[in-house]
Coordinates of N, CA and C in Angstrom, one line a residue:
X14 N 12.1 8.0 -37.6 CA 10.8 7.4 -37.1 C 10.0 8.4 -36.4
X15 N 8.7 8.5 -36.8 CA 7.8 9.5 -36.2 C 7.3 9.0 -34.9
X16 N 7.3 9.8 -33.9 CA 6.9 9.5 -32.5 C 5.3 9.4 -32.5
X17 N 4.8 8.4 -31.9 CA 3.3 8.3 -31.8 C 2.8 9.4 -30.9
X18 N 1.6 9.9 -31.2 CA 0.9 10.9 -30.4 C -0.2 10.1 -29.8
X19 N -0.5 10.5 -28.5 CA -1.7 9.9 -27.8 C -2.7 11.0 -27.6
X20 N -3.9 10.7 -28.1 CA -5.0 11.7 -28.0 C -5.7 11.4 -26.6
X21 N -5.8 12.5 -25.8 CA -6.4 12.3 -24.5 C -7.2 13.6 -24.2
X22 N -8.3 13.4 -23.4 CA -9.0 14.5 -22.9 C -8.2 15.0 -21.7
X23 N -8.5 16.2 -21.2 CA -7.8 16.7 -20.0 C -8.1 15.9 -18.8
X24 N -9.3 15.3 -18.7 CA -9.7 14.4 -17.7 C -8.8 13.2 -17.7
X25 N -8.6 12.7 -18.9 CA -7.7 11.5 -19.1 C -6.3 11.7 -18.7
X26 N -5.8 12.9 -19.0 CA -4.4 13.2 -18.6 C -4.4 13.3 -17.0
X27 N -5.4 14.0 -16.4 CA -5.4 14.1 -15.0 C -5.4 12.7 -14.3
X28 N -6.2 11.8 -14.9 CA -6.3 10.4 -14.3 C -5.0 9.7 -14.4
X29 N -4.3 9.9 -15.5 CA -3.0 9.2 -15.7 C -2.0 9.8 -14.7
X30 N -2.0 11.1 -14.5 CA -1.1 11.7 -13.6 C -1.3 11.2 -12.2
X31 N -2.6 11.1 -11.8 CA -2.9 10.6 -10.5 C -2.5 9.1 -10.3
X32 N -2.7 8.3 -11.4 CA -2.2 6.9 -11.3 C -0.7 6.9 -11.2
X33 N 0.0 7.7 -11.9 CA 1.5 7.8 -11.9 C 2.0 8.1 -10.5
X34 N 1.4 9.2 -9.9 CA 1.7 9.6 -8.5 C 1.5 8.4 -7.5
X35 N 0.4 7.7 -7.7 CA 0.1 6.6 -6.8 C 1.2 5.5 -7.0
X36 N 1.5 5.2 -8.2 CA 2.5 4.1 -8.5 C 3.9 4.5 -7.9
X37 N 4.3 5.8 -8.1 CA 5.6 6.2 -7.6 C 5.6 6.4 -6.1
X38 N 4.6 7.0 -5.6 CA 4.6 7.4 -4.1 C 4.2 6.2 -3.2
X39 N 3.3 5.3 -3.7 CA 2.8 4.2 -2.9 C 3.2 2.8 -3.3
X40 N 2.9 2.5 -4.5 CA 3.1 1.1 -5.0 C 4.6 0.7 -5.0
X41 N 5.4 1.7 -5.6 CA 6.8 1.4 -5.7 C 7.5 1.1 -4.3
X42 N 7.3 2.0 -3.4 CA 7.9 1.8 -2.0 C 7.3 0.5 -1.4
X43 N 6.0 0.2 -1.6 CA 5.5 -1.0 -1.0 C 6.2 -2.3 -1.5
X44 N 6.4 -2.3 -2.8 CA 7.0 -3.5 -3.4 C 8.5 -3.6 -3.1
X45 N 9.2 -2.5 -2.9 CA 10.6 -2.5 -2.4 C 10.6 -3.1 -1.0
X46 N 9.7 -2.7 -0.2 CA 9.6 -3.3 1.1 C 9.4 -4.8 1.1
X47 N 8.5 -5.3 0.2 CA 8.2 -6.7 0.0 C 9.5 -7.4 -0.4
X48 N 10.2 -6.8 -1.3 CA 11.5 -7.5 -1.8 C 12.5 -7.6 -0.6
X49 N 12.6 -6.5 0.1 CA 13.5 -6.5 1.3 C 13.1 -7.6 2.3
X50 N 11.8 -7.7 2.6 CA 11.3 -8.7 3.5 C 11.6 -10.2 3.0
X51 N 11.4 -10.3 1.7 CA 11.7 -11.7 1.1 C 13.2 -12.0 1.1
X52 N 14.0 -11.0 0.9 CA 15.5 -11.2 1.0 C 15.9 -11.7 2.4
X53 N 15.2 -11.2 3.4 CA 15.6 -11.5 4.7 C 15.2 -12.9 5.1
X54 N 14.4 -13.6 4.2 CA 14.1 -15.0 4.5 C 15.2 -15.9 4.1
X55 N 16.2 -15.4 3.5 CA 17.4 -16.3 3.2 C 17.5 -16.6 1.7
X56 N 17.7 -17.9 1.4 CA 17.9 -18.4 0.0 C 16.9 -17.9 -1.0
X57 N 17.3 -17.2 -2.0 CA 16.5 -16.6 -3.0 C 16.1 -17.5 -4.1
X58 N 16.9 -18.6 -4.2 CA 16.7 -19.5 -5.4 C 15.3 -20.2 -5.4
X59 N 14.8 -20.4 -4.2 CA 13.5 -21.1 -4.1 C 12.5 -20.3 -3.3
X60 N 12.6 -19.0 -3.4 CA 11.8 -18.1 -2.5 C 10.6 -17.5 -3.4
X61 N 9.5 -18.1 -3.2 CA 8.3 -17.7 -4.0 C 7.9 -16.2 -3.7
X62 N 8.0 -15.8 -2.5 CA 7.7 -14.4 -2.1 C 8.6 -13.4 -2.9
X63 N 9.9 -13.8 -2.9 CA 10.8 -12.9 -3.6 C 10.5 -12.9 -5.1
X64 N 10.2 -14.0 -5.7 CA 9.9 -14.0 -7.2 C 8.6 -13.2 -7.4
X65 N 7.6 -13.4 -6.6 CA 6.3 -12.7 -6.8 C 6.6 -11.2 -6.6
X66 N 7.4 -10.8 -5.7 CA 7.6 -9.3 -5.4 C 8.4 -8.8 -6.6
X67 N 9.4 -9.5 -7.1 CA 10.1 -9.0 -8.3 C 9.2 -8.9 -9.5
X68 N 8.3 -9.9 -9.7 CA 7.4 -9.8 -10.8 C 6.5 -8.6 -10.7
X69 N 6.0 -8.3 -9.5 CA 5.2 -7.1 -9.2 C 5.9 -5.8 -9.5
X70 N 7.2 -5.8 -9.1 CA 8.0 -4.7 -9.3 C 8.2 -4.4 -10.8
X71 N 8.4 -5.5 -11.6 CA 8.5 -5.3 -13.0 C 7.2 -4.8 -13.6
X72 N 6.1 -5.2 -13.2 CA 4.8 -4.7 -13.7 C 4.6 -3.2 -13.3
X73 N 4.9 -2.9 -12.1 CA 4.8 -1.5 -11.7 C 5.7 -0.6 -12.5
X74 N 7.0 -1.0 -12.6 CA 8.0 -0.2 -13.4 C 7.6 -0.1 -14.8
X75 N 7.0 -1.1 -15.4 CA 6.5 -1.1 -16.8 C 5.4 -0.1 -17.0
X76 N 4.5 -0.1 -16.0 CA 3.3 0.8 -16.1 C 3.8 2.2 -15.9
X77 N 4.7 2.5 -15.0 CA 5.3 3.8 -14.8 C 5.8 4.3 -16.1
X78 N 6.6 3.5 -16.7 CA 7.3 3.9 -18.0 C 6.2 4.1 -19.1
X79 N 5.2 3.3 -19.1 CA 4.1 3.4 -20.1 C 3.4 4.7 -19.9
X80 N 3.0 5.1 -18.7 CA 2.3 6.3 -18.4 C 3.2 7.5 -18.7
X81 N 4.5 7.5 -18.4 CA 5.4 8.6 -18.7 C 5.5 8.8 -20.2
X82 N 5.5 7.7 -21.0 CA 5.6 7.8 -22.4 C 4.3 8.5 -23.0
X83 N 3.1 8.0 -22.5 CA 1.9 8.6 -22.9 C 1.8 10.1 -22.6
X84 N 2.2 10.4 -21.4 CA 2.1 11.8 -21.0 C 3.1 12.7 -21.8
X85 N 4.2 12.1 -22.1 CA 5.2 12.9 -22.8 C 4.8 13.2 -24.2
X86 N 4.0 12.3 -24.8 CA 3.5 12.5 -26.2 C 2.0 12.7 -26.3
X87 N 1.4 13.2 -25.2 CA 0.0 13.4 -25.2 C -0.4 14.6 -26.0
X88 N -1.5 14.5 -26.7 CA -2.1 15.7 -27.4 C -3.5 15.8 -26.8
X89 N -3.8 17.0 -26.2 CA -5.1 17.2 -25.6 C -6.2 17.4 -26.6
X90 N -7.2 16.6 -26.4 CA -8.4 16.8 -27.3 C -9.1 18.0 -26.8
X91 N -9.3 19.0 -27.7 CA -10.0 20.2 -27.4 C -11.4 19.9 -27.0
X92 N -11.9 20.4 -25.9 CA -13.2 20.1 -25.4 C -14.1 21.4 -25.5
X93 N -13.7 22.3 -26.4 CA -14.5 23.5 -26.5 C -15.9 23.3 -27.1
X94 N -16.8 24.1 -26.7 CA -18.2 24.0 -27.1 C -18.4 24.7 -28.4
X95 N -18.0 24.1 -29.5 CA -18.0 24.8 -30.8 C -18.8 24.0 -31.8
X96 N -18.3 23.7 -32.9 CA -18.9 23.1 -34.0 C -19.3 21.7 -33.7
X97 N -20.6 21.4 -33.8 CA -21.1 20.1 -33.6 C -21.7 19.5 -34.9
X98 N -21.3 20.1 -36.0 CA -21.9 19.6 -37.2 C -21.2 18.4 -37.7
X99 N -20.0 18.1 -37.3 CA -19.3 16.9 -37.8 C -18.7 16.2 -36.6
X100 N -18.7 14.8 -36.7 CA -18.2 14.0 -35.6 C -16.6 14.1 -35.6
X101 N -16.1 14.3 -34.4 CA -14.6 14.4 -34.3 C -14.2 13.8 -33.0
X102 N -13.0 13.6 -32.8 CA -12.5 13.0 -31.5 C -12.9 14.0 -30.4
X103 N -13.5 13.5 -29.4 CA -14.1 14.3 -28.3 C -15.6 14.5 -28.4
X104 N -16.2 14.1 -29.5 CA -17.6 14.2 -29.7 C -18.3 13.1 -29.0
X105 N -19.5 13.4 -28.5 CA -20.5 12.4 -28.0 C -21.5 12.2 -29.1
X106 N -21.6 11.0 -29.6 CA -22.5 10.7 -30.8 C -23.6 9.7 -30.5
X107 N -24.8 10.1 -30.8 CA -25.9 9.1 -30.7 C -26.2 8.6 -32.1
X108 N -26.2 7.2 -32.2 CA -26.4 6.6 -33.5 C -27.6 5.6 -33.4
X109 N -28.1 5.3 -34.5 CA -29.1 4.2 -34.6 C -28.5 3.1 -35.3
X110 N -28.4 1.9 -34.7 CA -27.9 0.7 -35.3 C -29.1 0.0 -35.9
X111 N -29.1 -0.1 -37.3 CA -30.2 -0.7 -38.0 C -30.3 -2.2 -37.7
X112 N -29.2 -2.9 -37.6 CA -29.3 -4.3 -37.3 C -29.9 -4.6 -36.0
X113 N -29.6 -3.8 -35.0 CA -30.1 -4.1 -33.6 C -31.4 -3.3 -33.4
X114 N -31.7 -2.4 -34.3 CA -32.9 -1.5 -34.2 C -32.9 -0.8 -32.8
X115 N -31.7 -0.3 -32.5 CA -31.6 0.4 -31.2 C -30.7 1.6 -31.4
X116 N -30.8 2.6 -30.4 CA -30.0 3.8 -30.4 C -28.9 3.6 -29.3
X117 N -27.7 4.1 -29.6 CA -26.6 4.0 -28.7 C -25.9 5.4 -28.7
X118 N -25.3 5.8 -27.6 CA -24.5 7.0 -27.5 C -23.1 6.6 -27.1
X119 N -22.1 7.1 -27.8 CA -20.7 6.9 -27.6 C -20.0 8.2 -27.5
X120 N -18.9 8.2 -26.8 CA -18.0 9.3 -26.8 C -16.7 8.8 -27.5
X121 N -16.3 9.6 -28.5 CA -15.1 9.2 -29.3 C -13.9 9.8 -28.6
X122 N -13.0 8.9 -28.1 CA -11.8 9.3 -27.4 C -10.6 8.6 -28.0
X123 N -9.4 9.0 -27.5 CA -8.2 8.4 -28.0 C -8.1 7.0 -27.5
X124 N -7.2 6.2 -28.1 CA -7.1 4.8 -27.7 C -6.8 4.5 -26.3
X125 N -6.0 5.4 -25.6 CA -5.6 5.2 -24.2 C -6.8 5.3 -23.3
X126 N -7.8 6.2 -23.6 CA -8.9 6.4 -22.8 C -10.1 5.5 -23.1
X127 N -10.0 4.7 -24.2 CA -11.2 3.9 -24.6 C -11.6 3.0 -23.4
X128 N -12.9 3.0 -23.2 CA -13.5 2.2 -22.2 C -14.9 1.8 -22.6
X129 N -15.1 0.7 -23.4 CA -16.4 0.4 -24.0 C -17.4 0.2 -22.9
X130 N -17.1 -0.3 -21.7 CA -18.1 -0.5 -20.6 C -18.7 0.8 -20.2
X131 N -18.0 2.0 -20.5 CA -18.6 3.3 -20.2 C -18.9 4.1 -21.5
X132 N -19.1 3.4 -22.6 CA -19.4 4.0 -23.9 C -18.4 4.9 -24.4
X133 N -17.1 4.7 -24.1 CA -16.0 5.5 -24.6 C -15.3 4.6 -25.6
X134 N -15.4 5.0 -26.9 CA -14.7 4.1 -27.9 C -13.5 4.9 -28.6
X135 N -12.6 4.1 -28.9 CA -11.3 4.6 -29.5 C -11.6 5.2 -30.9
X136 N -10.9 6.3 -31.2 CA -11.0 6.9 -32.5 C -10.4 5.9 -33.6
X137 N -9.8 4.8 -33.2 CA -9.3 3.9 -34.1 C -10.2 2.7 -34.4
X138 N -11.3 2.7 -33.6 CA -12.3 1.5 -33.8 C -13.0 1.6 -35.1
X139 N -13.5 0.5 -35.6 CA -14.2 0.5 -36.9 C -15.4 1.5 -36.9
X140 N -16.1 1.5 -35.8 CA -17.3 2.5 -35.7 C -16.8 3.9 -35.8
X141 N -15.8 4.3 -35.0 CA -15.3 5.6 -35.1 C -14.8 6.0 -36.5
X142 N -14.0 5.1 -37.0 CA -13.5 5.4 -38.4 C -14.7 5.6 -39.4
X143 N -15.7 4.9 -39.2 CA -16.9 5.1 -40.1 C -17.6 6.4 -40.0
X144 N -17.6 7.0 -38.7 CA -18.4 8.2 -38.5 C -17.6 9.4 -38.4
X145 N -16.3 9.4 -38.2 CA -15.5 10.6 -38.1 C -15.7 11.5 -39.3
X146 N -15.9 12.8 -39.0 CA -16.1 13.8 -40.1 C -17.5 13.7 -40.8
X147 N -18.4 12.9 -40.3 CA -19.7 12.8 -40.9 C -20.6 13.7 -40.1
X148 N -21.8 13.9 -40.7 CA -22.8 14.8 -40.1 C -24.1 14.1 -39.6
X149 N -24.9 14.8 -38.9 CA -26.2 14.3 -38.4 C -27.0 13.9 -39.6
X150 N -27.7 12.8 -39.6 CA -28.5 12.3 -40.7 C -27.8 11.4 -41.6
X151 N -26.5 11.3 -41.5 CA -25.7 10.5 -42.4 C -25.8 9.0 -42.0
X152 N -26.0 8.1 -43.0 CA -26.0 6.7 -42.8 C -24.7 6.1 -43.4
X153 N -24.0 5.3 -42.6 CA -22.8 4.7 -43.1 C -22.8 3.2 -42.7
X154 N -21.9 2.5 -43.5 CA -21.7 1.1 -43.2 C -20.4 1.0 -42.4
X155 N -20.4 0.2 -41.3 CA -19.3 0.0 -40.5 C -18.6 -1.2 -41.0
X156 N -17.3 -1.1 -41.4 CA -16.5 -2.2 -41.9 C -15.4 -2.5 -40.9
X157 N -14.6 -3.5 -41.1 CA -13.5 -3.9 -40.2 C -14.0 -4.8 -39.1
X158 N -15.2 -5.2 -39.2 CA -15.8 -6.1 -38.2 C -16.3 -7.4 -38.9
X159 N -16.6 -8.4 -38.2 CA -17.0 -9.7 -38.8 C -18.1 -9.5 -39.7
X160 N -19.2 -8.9 -39.3 CA -20.4 -8.6 -40.1 C -20.6 -7.1 -40.2
X161 N -20.3 -6.5 -41.4 CA -20.5 -5.1 -41.5 C -22.0 -4.8 -41.2
X162 N -22.2 -3.6 -40.7 CA -23.6 -3.2 -40.3 C -23.8 -1.7 -40.6
X163 N -25.0 -1.2 -40.7 CA -25.3 0.2 -41.0 C -25.8 0.9 -39.8
X164 N -25.3 2.1 -39.7 CA -25.7 3.0 -38.6 C -26.1 4.4 -39.2
X165 N -26.9 5.1 -38.4 CA -27.3 6.4 -38.8 C -27.0 7.4 -37.7
X166 N -26.3 8.5 -38.0 CA -25.9 9.4 -36.9 C -27.2 10.3 -36.6
X167 N -27.6 10.2 -35.3 CA -28.8 11.0 -34.9 C -28.5 12.3 -34.2
X168 N -27.3 12.3 -33.5 CA -27.0 13.5 -32.7 C -25.5 13.6 -32.4
X169 N -25.0 14.8 -32.5 CA -23.6 15.1 -32.2 C -23.5 16.1 -31.1
X170 N -22.8 15.8 -30.0 CA -22.6 16.8 -28.9 C -21.1 16.9 -28.6
X171 N -20.7 18.0 -27.9 CA -19.4 18.1 -27.5 C -19.2 17.6 -26.1

């Protein structure tokens, strides 16, 4: 079975490392303390504080494991200032959406870093799939959405 690779910018890797350090150095000890305090209350069978602390511990441990997995198999997206003729992961792309008659700028990132609220879209999204390896001036139809729509690539930056 082939191991999944996670595409990340260096900034994305740094943020995950920071989150991991915080979980290990701060959150994990805090929840262990909560569990110990709940145990001191006595009967654990009907102890809501204990149950809540154990659930929080499971969430924290799950996130630690998830981040470690991502970092172990991370592939850094090269952020060099080179060829901007074709859209690639790491590109910042300005498009014109014909259906909305508006221009939008998105950064194509790996799925781990995707954050639509900040215009960072996954390389696996229908829009990214439609524009990857395309050039400025190209018009494409975006499929894989409820209503396919046409966009034109206006600008590609690194």
